[in-house]
Amino acid sequence: MLRLAIRNLFQSRARLLITAGGVALSLLLILTLDAIFQGVERQVSAYIDQSGADVFVAQAGVRNMHMASSSLPASALEEVERVPGVRSVTPILYVTNVVSIGDSRNVAYVIGLPAEALAGGPARVVEGRGIPLPGEAVIDRSIAVKAGVGIGDVVKILGRTFIIAGLTTGTVNLVSSVAFISMADFREARAGSDAMSFLLVRALPGVSLADLAARIEAQVSGVTAQPTAAFAAQERRVIRDMSTDLIAIMNLVGLLIGLAVMALTTYTASLSRRAEYGVLKALGARNADLRSTVIFQAMLSVALGFTAGLALTYILAAVVPLTGVNLLLLVTGESLLKVGAVSVLIAGASAVLPILQIGRLDPARVFRGGIGR
Amino acid sequence: MNTAMLDVQHVSKLYGEGTTQVRAVQDVSLTVAPGEIILIMGPSGSGKTTLLSMLGALLRPTEGRITLNGEDLTAASESRLPGIRLRQFGFIFQDFNLLSALSAMENVAIVAQLAGLRNGAARAKAAEALEALGLGERLNFLPEKLSGGEKQRVAIARALVNDPALILADEPTANLDSKIGHEIMQLLRRIAKEQGRSVVIVSHDQRIKDIADRVLWLEDGRFKELVTMAEDPVCRMAVEREQGISAEWNGETYYFCSRGCRAEFLENPAEFLRGAVS
């Protein structure tokens, strides 16, 4: 009976194309959206991941950077330096602001770096210097290219004009990038306050980062310390929490489109074979035999759609970066499992109506010419 | 070999209720012996198809009893009927009813697989059945690539593949030209006689009378007249006993299509009696 399902499926190529294509597109919707958000999550924590810090110290209760504000007193720097296991501490200032280049305005994490920064600077400098001097800015190359500027041109950050002294890569995502200015300029823009946003701690070799973070919290009052991996995870979680509802809605849309396409094509495919199923029943096939044929046919259609959808997603993931859009599509195993489960659900649900119809077929009608004629 | 005695006792089939009730088959009784070919004829709406459906365990009678080798089909549970149809009956339909996506061999093999044979064994058995019917060169052809006669032979192979006791054929020559129709009927007769399988045919085709052992006339759901057939020992044609020209020889009665055949027979009876059916 499985052979019959395969032959039935491949006999009508146009129907197979519509079925698998429809399912592929609906699964592509789910997969791509998942891949986009996975990519955004990774991009959004790229600065933290590549900061070179082992532990991030923030104002008590602050556990990430996105849409957060942290203010630490100047005294916290020395207190953290005195904690056993700490090799170095780099203070940074941080605010979400806009990098203006001519008419181009780009949202950015603006980082104020000390001249002697041992962490927190750009990870990949492709041109110029990484640590800006007063009056200088280091921005992402893709922002500069988009605006048609380069080293030596000017940008406006925090209402002040800076000369571009360095270009970086890997800090830009769909909605923002990271721009670096000197700590002195940052302080000046913030009316001379000596407060710091975060302290980036590098640990001595062999020190447990979790233990070190715990020691910092115990010995320095008013701070929250987290190993960099945990801090980055919190950053990603904020993005995930913000996108969960959207992903759920789009998943539902994808599921419904896939279900509609599959239900329609499975129904019409079974309807067109109604006479043949009637003949098989007359010859002695049981409802269970016919049920398995319909379900296998639906599963096979969805499997083909799933494969095509996955291939399209990977093609999209490879093509999108070539278009200059700052978008990373990341297909994860979790996403594949979810889409696989959705596919099985679509296949199963689409087979229900045909199965009910076939179950009600009267085999005696095959002699009376009443099935499908 | 699977041979069987089909016994139909006082079978009726009613459709509807009250004033709209229709009695499609009324108190029909019939016995089919192993190897016997029975042709049921009658006008449209006479109940032929209803009777055939009941004989094939596709439809339950309202009254009466149908037994196959002593097993009461009318009392069998719904869940047992598909298995009975699969193993005890071979069905041949007017429109061939082959599965369009499957090759000739797969059309036959699928029925063997439904009966429990593994794929390889089912295909081998299907190929053997088709080769026996002269379709060895057509095993992998789709039905759309076969002629009407070839399609009906595939349908016959499908009907035979599970070694059934009884073959039920519904208008098997209706979609065939007269020559092919005759060949198909001769093939069915050969199968019945050589393999001892019973065959019940429902048809309007008068020419089929030639191959039948008995012809039953169904009208208004009842058998009106019983016609029994015999083979002319000279020309081998089937003739109605009641209307045929007969001759006695050696204590037996023989039937002929014409006076010429009878005269030829009487000149040297022994020459014609090898294999003849009196």
XYZ file of C-alpha atoms in Angstrom:
651
model
C 0.000 0.000 0.000
C 2.959 2.328 0.573
C 3.976 1.811 -3.033
C 0.455 2.861 -4.045
C 0.817 6.031 -1.970
C 4.122 6.861 -3.646
C 2.784 6.120 -7.132
C -0.385 8.109 -6.522
C 1.699 11.028 -5.322
C 4.104 11.064 -8.237
C 1.513 10.308 -10.915
C 0.150 13.849 -10.738
C 3.309 15.966 -10.864
C 1.429 19.272 -10.965
C -0.514 18.414 -7.827
C 2.662 17.263 -6.100
C 4.367 20.521 -7.034
C 1.479 22.568 -5.648
C 1.347 20.511 -2.459
C 5.058 20.384 -1.745
C 5.516 23.978 -2.922
C 2.699 25.282 -0.732
C 3.986 23.419 2.288
C 7.553 24.505 1.512
C 6.545 28.164 1.405
C 4.575 27.987 4.630
C 7.438 26.196 6.390
C 9.864 28.683 4.840
C 7.905 31.420 6.569
C 8.295 29.721 9.946
C 11.914 28.679 9.403
C 13.029 32.053 8.074
C 11.426 33.982 10.867
C 13.045 31.673 13.391
C 16.367 31.989 11.585
C 16.113 35.783 11.529
C 15.448 36.006 15.247
C 18.183 33.492 16.020
C 20.532 35.571 13.895
C 19.448 38.801 15.549
C 19.967 37.221 18.969
C 23.497 36.257 18.047
C 24.248 39.639 16.485
C 22.771 41.555 19.356
C 25.157 39.970 21.853
C 28.147 40.101 19.498
C 29.726 43.103 21.280
C 29.456 41.388 24.679
C 30.680 38.029 23.335
C 33.710 39.660 21.710
C 34.436 42.256 24.392
C 37.372 40.336 25.863
C 35.867 40.596 29.353
C 35.376 37.579 31.620
C 32.859 39.205 33.960
C 30.507 42.150 33.438
C 29.826 44.299 36.505
C 26.784 46.561 36.392
C 24.619 48.587 38.721
C 22.686 46.300 41.049
C 19.769 44.701 39.220
C 21.062 45.476 35.717
C 21.627 42.211 33.850
C 21.988 43.294 30.222
C 22.702 46.256 27.987
C 19.772 46.450 25.569
C 17.245 49.074 26.690
C 19.010 49.183 30.059
C 20.866 51.888 31.915
C 23.627 51.251 34.441
C 25.444 53.713 36.620
C 28.314 52.781 38.900
C 30.189 55.172 41.192
C 33.883 55.812 40.430
C 34.813 54.080 43.707
C 33.490 50.786 42.395
C 36.467 50.485 40.052
C 39.030 50.208 42.837
C 36.789 48.002 44.938
C 36.440 45.516 42.109
C 40.180 45.623 41.394
C 40.806 44.525 44.999
C 38.681 41.371 44.678
C 40.927 38.280 44.611
C 41.112 36.665 41.145
C 40.710 39.948 39.246
C 43.496 40.612 36.725
C 42.239 43.900 35.269
C 39.178 46.116 35.225
C 38.169 48.325 32.296
C 35.385 50.851 32.856
C 33.130 51.755 29.953
C 30.326 54.205 29.460
C 27.310 53.154 27.473
C 24.165 54.655 26.027
C 21.898 53.822 23.111
C 21.967 56.777 20.738
C 22.149 57.727 17.079
C 25.149 57.917 14.763
C 24.374 60.632 12.184
C 26.317 60.785 8.941
C 24.871 63.446 6.687
C 21.229 62.502 6.261
C 21.859 58.957 7.437
C 20.824 58.187 11.009
C 21.737 54.843 12.564
C 20.803 53.601 16.008
C 23.908 52.472 17.865
C 25.261 51.327 21.196
C 27.640 54.192 21.942
C 30.578 53.013 24.026
C 32.952 55.381 25.798
C 36.377 53.742 26.069
C 39.359 54.750 28.208
C 42.602 55.208 26.264
C 44.185 52.240 28.060
C 41.178 49.889 27.658
C 42.115 46.208 28.049
C 38.588 45.044 27.202
C 35.438 46.432 25.675
C 37.005 47.700 22.464
C 36.101 46.550 18.951
C 37.057 42.939 18.252
C 37.745 43.300 14.546
C 39.244 46.539 13.278
C 39.451 46.532 9.496
C 40.853 50.034 8.996
C 42.423 52.726 11.238
C 42.619 52.373 15.018
C 40.372 50.540 17.462
C 40.644 52.778 20.533
C 39.527 56.316 19.653
C 41.361 59.392 20.878
C 39.381 62.465 21.997
C 37.460 63.864 18.997
C 37.565 60.547 17.183
C 34.989 57.814 16.603
C 35.261 54.205 15.512
C 32.188 52.935 13.689
C 31.104 49.799 11.823
C 32.290 49.669 8.250
C 28.856 48.735 6.868
C 27.405 51.957 8.331
C 30.226 53.976 6.778
C 29.876 52.245 3.406
C 26.120 52.786 3.388
C 26.622 56.498 4.098
C 29.512 56.764 1.644
C 32.110 57.910 4.185
C 35.458 56.602 5.373
C 38.441 57.360 7.589
C 38.811 61.095 8.103
C 35.178 61.930 7.444
C 32.889 63.213 10.179
C 30.020 61.671 12.129
C 27.735 63.123 14.766
C 27.282 61.190 18.025
C 25.618 62.440 21.227
C 25.194 65.804 19.511
C 28.942 66.241 18.938
C 31.019 65.910 15.796
C 33.744 63.270 15.579
C 36.329 62.316 12.973
C 36.146 58.687 11.885
C 39.429 57.134 13.032
C 38.648 53.451 12.663
C 36.293 51.026 10.966
C 35.159 47.709 12.466
C 33.102 44.688 11.444
C 30.844 42.268 13.266
C 29.049 44.727 15.528
C 26.092 45.562 13.338
C 22.673 43.920 13.427
C 19.297 44.526 11.824
C 18.490 47.583 13.932
C 21.695 48.873 15.457
C 25.479 48.910 15.480
C 28.225 49.782 17.974
C 30.140 53.058 17.865
C 33.154 53.827 20.023
C 34.272 57.235 21.271
C 36.748 58.179 23.957
C 35.637 58.106 27.562
C 36.632 61.768 27.925
C 34.268 62.795 25.105
C 31.507 60.649 26.515
C 31.898 62.195 29.964
C 31.884 65.673 28.486
C 28.685 64.897 26.603
C 27.157 63.732 29.895
C 27.983 66.957 31.739
C 31.214 65.704 33.267
C 29.817 62.986 35.548
C 32.478 60.491 36.691
C 30.007 57.634 36.941
C 30.645 54.515 34.846
C 28.166 52.237 33.112
C 29.906 48.870 33.324
C 33.161 47.438 34.603
C 34.682 44.819 32.342
C 36.703 42.407 34.426
C 39.418 40.095 33.176
C 40.154 37.202 35.504
C 43.449 35.623 36.467
C 44.066 32.269 34.741
C 42.308 29.308 36.374
C 39.777 31.366 38.277
C 36.170 30.213 38.164
C 34.197 33.036 36.554
C 31.025 32.170 38.449
C 32.939 32.234 41.734
C 34.621 35.482 40.788
C 31.278 37.109 39.927
C 29.886 35.910 43.253
C 32.919 37.305 45.110
C 32.551 40.681 43.407
C 28.890 40.871 44.362
C 29.772 39.911 47.936
C 32.622 42.393 48.341
C 31.337 45.370 46.348
C 28.009 46.800 47.340
C 25.415 47.951 44.826
C 26.605 45.861 41.876
C 25.462 42.884 39.871
C 28.297 40.789 38.432
C 27.827 38.069 35.821
C 30.224 35.978 33.754
C 30.234 37.298 30.196
C 28.412 34.225 28.833
C 25.566 34.735 31.315
C 25.458 38.472 30.604
C 25.264 37.773 26.828
C 22.566 35.169 27.406
C 20.524 37.762 29.291
C 20.972 40.159 26.377
C 19.694 37.538 23.948
C 16.822 36.672 26.246
C 15.566 40.254 26.134
C 15.368 40.017 22.338
C 13.711 36.610 22.565
C 11.141 37.859 25.076
C 10.370 40.790 22.811
C 9.910 38.550 19.756
C 8.125 35.551 21.295
C 4.602 36.782 20.554
C 5.537 37.815 17.018
C 7.159 34.445 16.336
C 4.139 32.639 17.785
C 1.779 34.597 15.534
C 3.891 34.024 12.434
C 4.270 30.338 13.303
C 0.502 30.104 13.549
C 0.138 31.874 10.201
C 2.647 29.478 8.632
C 0.897 26.508 10.203
C -2.509 27.630 8.947
C -1.256 28.318 5.412
C 0.502 24.942 5.298
C -2.540 23.213 6.721
C -4.871 24.876 4.223
C -2.672 23.951 1.266
C -2.179 20.391 2.465
C -5.793 19.852 3.480
C -7.018 21.049 0.096
C -4.560 19.031 -1.955
C -4.867 15.874 0.167
C -8.636 16.152 -0.018
C -8.728 16.631 -3.794
C -6.102 13.914 -4.295
C -8.157 11.450 -2.252
C -11.365 12.541 -3.953
C -9.867 11.872 -7.368
C -8.877 8.363 -6.175
C -12.245 7.713 -4.564
C -13.238 5.130 -7.160
C -9.931 3.305 -6.783
C -10.204 3.249 -3.004
C -13.710 1.840 -3.461
C -12.353 -0.890 -5.722
C -9.689 -1.754 -3.165
C -12.326 -1.969 -0.451
C -14.420 -4.255 -2.641
C -11.388 -6.441 -3.296
C -10.817 -6.803 0.434
C -8.671 -3.901 1.607
C -9.483 -2.830 5.144
C -10.074 0.755 6.179
C -6.787 0.572 8.089
C -4.941 -0.253 4.845
C -6.484 2.731 3.076
C -5.936 5.006 6.080
C -2.246 4.181 6.110
C -2.052 4.941 2.381
C -3.617 8.389 2.800
C -1.514 9.234 5.859
C 1.695 8.056 4.222
C 0.857 10.100 1.137
C 0.267 13.201 3.272
C 3.469 12.575 5.267
C 5.469 12.141 2.092
C 4.066 15.365 0.606
C 4.915 17.259 3.779
C 8.371 15.678 3.961
C 9.059 16.879 0.431
C 7.701 20.306 1.360
C 9.841 20.343 4.501
C 12.976 19.463 2.528
C 12.227 22.115 -0.081
C 11.414 24.678 2.622
C 14.662 23.911 4.436
C 16.675 24.157 1.225
C 15.044 27.502 0.430
C 15.822 28.777 3.933
C 19.498 27.840 3.591
C 19.605 29.466 0.158
C 18.031 32.590 1.635
C 20.516 32.533 4.514
C 23.364 32.425 2.000
C 21.940 35.072 -0.318
C 20.718 37.704 2.173
C 24.186 38.774 3.429
C 25.248 39.269 -0.203
C 22.534 41.885 -0.655
C 24.086 44.222 1.930
C 21.251 43.821 4.439
C 22.615 43.543 7.979
C 20.743 40.345 8.645
C 22.029 36.986 9.798
C 19.775 33.956 9.246
C 20.643 31.201 11.659
C 18.887 27.810 11.362
C 19.092 25.980 14.685
C 18.345 22.378 15.624
C 15.585 23.602 17.930
C 13.973 25.408 15.017
C 14.208 22.293 12.820
C 12.570 20.214 15.539
C 9.756 22.729 15.881
C 9.142 22.918 12.130
C 9.343 19.116 11.927
C 6.631 18.860 14.571
C 4.529 21.450 12.723
C 4.962 19.402 9.533
C 3.757 16.222 11.200
C 0.796 18.145 12.598
C -0.048 19.514 9.145
C 0.195 16.067 7.532
C -1.922 14.406 10.206
C -4.615 17.085 10.245
C -4.861 17.244 6.449
C -5.504 13.496 6.266
C -8.448 13.521 8.671
C -11.215 14.465 6.225
C -10.124 12.077 3.434
C -9.821 9.263 5.973
C -13.360 9.887 7.192
C -14.654 9.908 3.615
C -12.847 6.730 2.652
C -14.119 5.060 5.814
C -17.678 5.771 4.688
C -17.176 4.421 1.139
C -19.603 1.586 0.411
C -17.662 -1.133 -1.442
C -20.905 -2.542 -2.898
C -21.196 0.588 -5.028
C -18.260 -0.546 -7.113
C -20.595 -3.039 -8.872
C -23.263 -0.417 -9.260
C -20.849 2.012 -10.932
C -21.566 4.518 -8.182
C -18.099 5.354 -6.916
C -16.456 8.279 -8.588
C -18.399 8.008 -11.797
C -6.505 -25.628 -5.142
C -9.270 -23.647 -3.472
C -12.629 -24.981 -4.688
C -15.945 -24.198 -3.130
C -19.621 -24.783 -3.001
C -21.679 -21.620 -2.829
C -25.142 -22.105 -1.436
C -27.747 -19.348 -1.577
C -30.985 -20.043 0.285
C -34.114 -17.875 0.074
C -32.203 -14.640 -0.184
C -34.056 -11.341 -0.427
C -32.871 -7.761 -0.370
C -35.137 -4.873 0.522
C -34.296 -1.194 0.140
C -36.196 1.588 1.918
C -39.160 1.337 4.257
C -42.932 1.519 4.232
C -44.535 2.697 1.016
C -41.166 3.449 -0.586
C -39.824 -0.019 0.086
C -38.290 -1.752 -2.929
C -37.684 -5.492 -3.045
C -34.600 -5.746 -5.279
C -34.116 -9.503 -4.864
C -36.905 -11.840 -3.787
C -36.467 -15.278 -2.332
C -33.643 -16.378 -4.589
C -32.031 -19.767 -4.088
C -29.026 -21.024 -5.965
C -26.226 -23.530 -5.623
C -22.925 -23.134 -7.441
C -20.749 -26.228 -7.696
C -16.945 -26.213 -7.972
C -15.865 -25.519 -11.542
C -19.345 -24.455 -12.599
C -19.975 -21.369 -14.704
C -23.267 -19.635 -14.095
C -24.516 -16.762 -16.184
C -27.169 -14.510 -14.686
C -29.030 -12.498 -17.272
C -31.994 -10.213 -17.065
C -33.248 -6.745 -17.911
C -31.845 -3.605 -16.296
C -33.129 -3.167 -12.762
C -33.909 -6.835 -12.375
C -31.646 -7.177 -9.310
C -28.612 -8.779 -10.973
C -26.069 -6.406 -9.478
C -27.676 -6.538 -6.044
C -27.549 -10.334 -6.162
C -23.926 -10.301 -7.325
C -23.019 -7.875 -4.513
C -24.616 -10.194 -1.966
C -22.856 -13.256 -3.411
C -19.553 -11.375 -3.099
C -20.091 -10.424 0.578
C -20.304 -6.768 -0.398
C -23.914 -6.458 0.673
C -25.889 -8.220 3.385
C -29.207 -9.816 2.432
C -32.286 -8.677 4.304
C -33.462 -12.272 4.485
C -31.979 -15.656 3.693
C -28.571 -17.202 3.982
C -25.462 -17.452 1.824
C -22.835 -20.026 2.693
C -19.462 -20.657 1.128
C -17.982 -24.051 1.949
C -20.337 -24.180 4.904
C -19.337 -20.772 6.300
C -22.339 -18.518 6.733
C -21.368 -15.246 5.034
C -24.545 -13.521 6.139
C -23.639 -14.086 9.781
C -19.984 -13.023 9.435
C -19.019 -9.849 11.302
C -18.215 -6.667 9.344
C -14.576 -6.952 10.351
C -14.322 -10.453 8.827
C -15.871 -9.599 5.481
C -12.834 -7.858 3.884
C -10.713 -10.915 4.646
C -13.343 -13.233 3.166
C -13.597 -11.106 0.012
C -9.828 -10.991 -0.282
C -9.221 -14.733 -0.043
C -12.443 -16.410 -1.174
C -13.597 -14.193 -4.046
C -12.098 -12.877 -7.245
C -13.836 -9.839 -8.682
C -13.929 -8.837 -12.344
C -15.546 -5.530 -13.177
C -17.092 -4.043 -16.279
C -14.671 -1.080 -16.290
C -11.662 -3.240 -15.356
C -11.119 -0.911 -12.354
C -7.349 -1.138 -12.401
C -5.394 1.313 -10.269
C -4.134 3.869 -12.755
C -0.868 4.702 -10.951
C 0.268 1.073 -10.712
C 1.731 -1.153 -13.414
C -0.013 -4.349 -14.504
C 2.166 -6.387 -12.146
C 1.643 -4.008 -9.222
C -2.121 -4.046 -9.780
C -2.076 -7.781 -9.254
C 0.606 -7.826 -6.564
C -1.168 -5.326 -4.329
C -4.050 -7.755 -3.818
C -1.615 -10.523 -2.899
C 0.103 -8.148 -0.482
C -3.217 -7.261 1.114
C -3.660 -10.987 1.712
C -0.379 -11.051 3.608
C 2.314 -11.853 1.058
C 5.584 -9.927 1.250
C 6.417 -7.585 -1.597
C 8.864 -9.890 -3.389
C 6.642 -12.953 -3.158
C 3.584 -10.951 -4.201
C 5.359 -9.582 -7.262
C 6.605 -13.024 -8.235
C 3.115 -14.473 -7.911
C 1.634 -11.567 -9.867
C 4.182 -11.991 -12.641
C 3.416 -15.699 -12.797
C -0.340 -15.044 -13.020
C 0.113 -12.437 -15.754
C 2.511 -14.596 -17.734
C -0.023 -17.447 -17.596
C -2.535 -15.096 -19.206
C -0.110 -14.066 -21.939
C 0.888 -10.717 -20.461
C 4.538 -11.513 -19.777
C 5.620 -8.635 -22.010
C 3.296 -6.152 -20.325
C 4.243 -6.552 -16.672
C 5.518 -3.033 -16.197
C 2.971 -1.268 -18.363
C 0.573 1.203 -16.792
C -3.129 0.484 -17.473
C -3.330 3.464 -19.850
C -0.820 1.710 -22.096
C -2.837 -1.524 -22.279
C -5.637 -2.446 -24.670
C -9.112 -3.256 -23.340
C -8.518 -6.988 -23.626
C -5.172 -6.700 -21.856
C -6.724 -4.664 -19.063
C -9.402 -7.297 -18.553
C -6.753 -10.024 -18.489
C -4.886 -8.051 -15.816
C -8.178 -7.845 -13.918
C -8.576 -11.619 -14.271
C -5.029 -12.163 -13.004
C -5.854 -9.895 -10.071
C -9.005 -11.917 -9.419
C -7.014 -15.169 -9.439
C -3.892 -14.167 -7.555
C -5.208 -15.102 -4.100
C -6.458 -18.466 -5.363
C -10.163 -17.726 -4.739
C -12.925 -20.302 -4.690
C -15.362 -18.167 -6.611
C -14.989 -15.575 -9.348
C -17.688 -12.945 -9.677
C -17.766 -11.048 -12.943
C -19.926 -8.012 -13.637
C -20.480 -7.438 -17.379
C -16.926 -8.593 -18.163
C -17.326 -8.116 -21.930
C -19.202 -4.819 -21.897
C -16.190 -2.693 -22.773
C -14.571 -5.148 -25.177
C -15.117 -5.767 -28.871
C -16.764 -9.066 -29.778
C -13.551 -10.902 -30.672
C -11.708 -9.906 -27.507
C -14.857 -10.451 -25.462
C -15.095 -13.993 -26.799
C -11.423 -14.624 -26.026
C -11.868 -13.359 -22.484
C -14.886 -15.609 -21.955
C -13.014 -18.628 -23.303
C -10.209 -17.759 -20.913
C -12.632 -17.654 -17.984
C -14.117 -20.978 -19.021
C -10.680 -22.561 -19.247
C -9.797 -21.254 -15.788
C -13.048 -22.587 -14.353
C -12.678 -26.010 -15.889
C -8.930 -26.486 -15.456
C -8.680 -24.991 -11.990
C -12.084 -26.044 -10.650
C -13.069 -22.502 -9.741
C -16.708 -21.499 -9.800
C -17.624 -18.475 -11.895
C -20.752 -16.355 -11.606
C -21.217 -13.849 -14.405
C -23.780 -11.102 -14.639
C -24.194 -9.878 -18.189
C -26.511 -8.671 -20.937
C -24.219 -10.237 -23.528
C -26.069 -13.128 -25.205
C -22.821 -14.494 -26.636
C -21.617 -15.423 -23.160
C -24.289 -18.115 -23.045
C -21.875 -20.195 -25.116
C -19.447 -20.653 -22.268
C -21.898 -20.974 -19.360
C -22.927 -24.259 -17.782
C -26.169 -22.701 -16.599
C -27.985 -19.555 -17.570
C -30.358 -17.989 -15.043
C -32.879 -15.357 -15.987
C -33.525 -12.803 -13.250
C -36.536 -10.570 -13.576
C -38.183 -8.421 -10.884
C -35.742 -9.899 -8.395
C -36.738 -13.531 -9.059
C -35.372 -16.315 -11.230
C -38.014 -16.783 -13.907
C -36.623 -19.571 -15.956
C -33.773 -21.949 -15.489
C -31.705 -22.641 -18.550
C -29.020 -25.286 -18.349
C -26.282 -25.445 -20.872
C -24.424 -28.366 -22.391
C -21.499 -28.545 -24.769
C -22.067 -29.788 -28.301
C -19.527 -32.666 -28.458
C -18.943 -32.020 -32.175
C -18.449 -28.250 -32.526
C -17.908 -27.573 -28.751
C -20.489 -24.783 -28.690
C -22.629 -24.304 -25.598
C -26.255 -25.128 -26.237
C -29.369 -24.792 -24.094
C -30.449 -28.266 -23.068
C -34.097 -27.300 -23.100
C -33.905 -26.031 -26.674
C -31.095 -28.153 -28.052
C -31.300 -31.150 -30.399
C -30.463 -34.250 -28.416
C -29.350 -37.801 -28.995
C -28.995 -40.797 -26.684
C -25.879 -42.908 -26.773
C -24.638 -45.490 -24.357
C -27.221 -44.427 -21.735
C -26.274 -40.695 -21.852
C -28.051 -37.764 -23.467
C -25.996 -35.404 -25.650
C -27.061 -31.997 -26.971
C -26.244 -30.409 -30.330
C -26.446 -27.000 -31.942
C -27.805 -28.398 -35.198
C -29.041 -31.533 -36.900
C -25.761 -31.626 -38.848
C -23.701 -31.947 -35.677
C -26.034 -34.653 -34.356
C -25.746 -36.622 -37.587
C -21.968 -36.299 -37.543
C -21.886 -37.452 -33.908
C -24.063 -40.467 -34.501
C -21.771 -41.693 -37.287
C -18.913 -42.186 -34.817
C -19.729 -41.096 -31.187
C -16.443 -42.305 -29.672
C -14.500 -39.907 -31.862
C -16.199 -36.901 -30.220
C -16.685 -37.994 -26.632
C -13.148 -37.436 -25.346
C -13.498 -34.412 -23.056
C -17.131 -33.631 -23.966
C -19.627 -32.572 -21.298
C -22.992 -34.283 -21.535
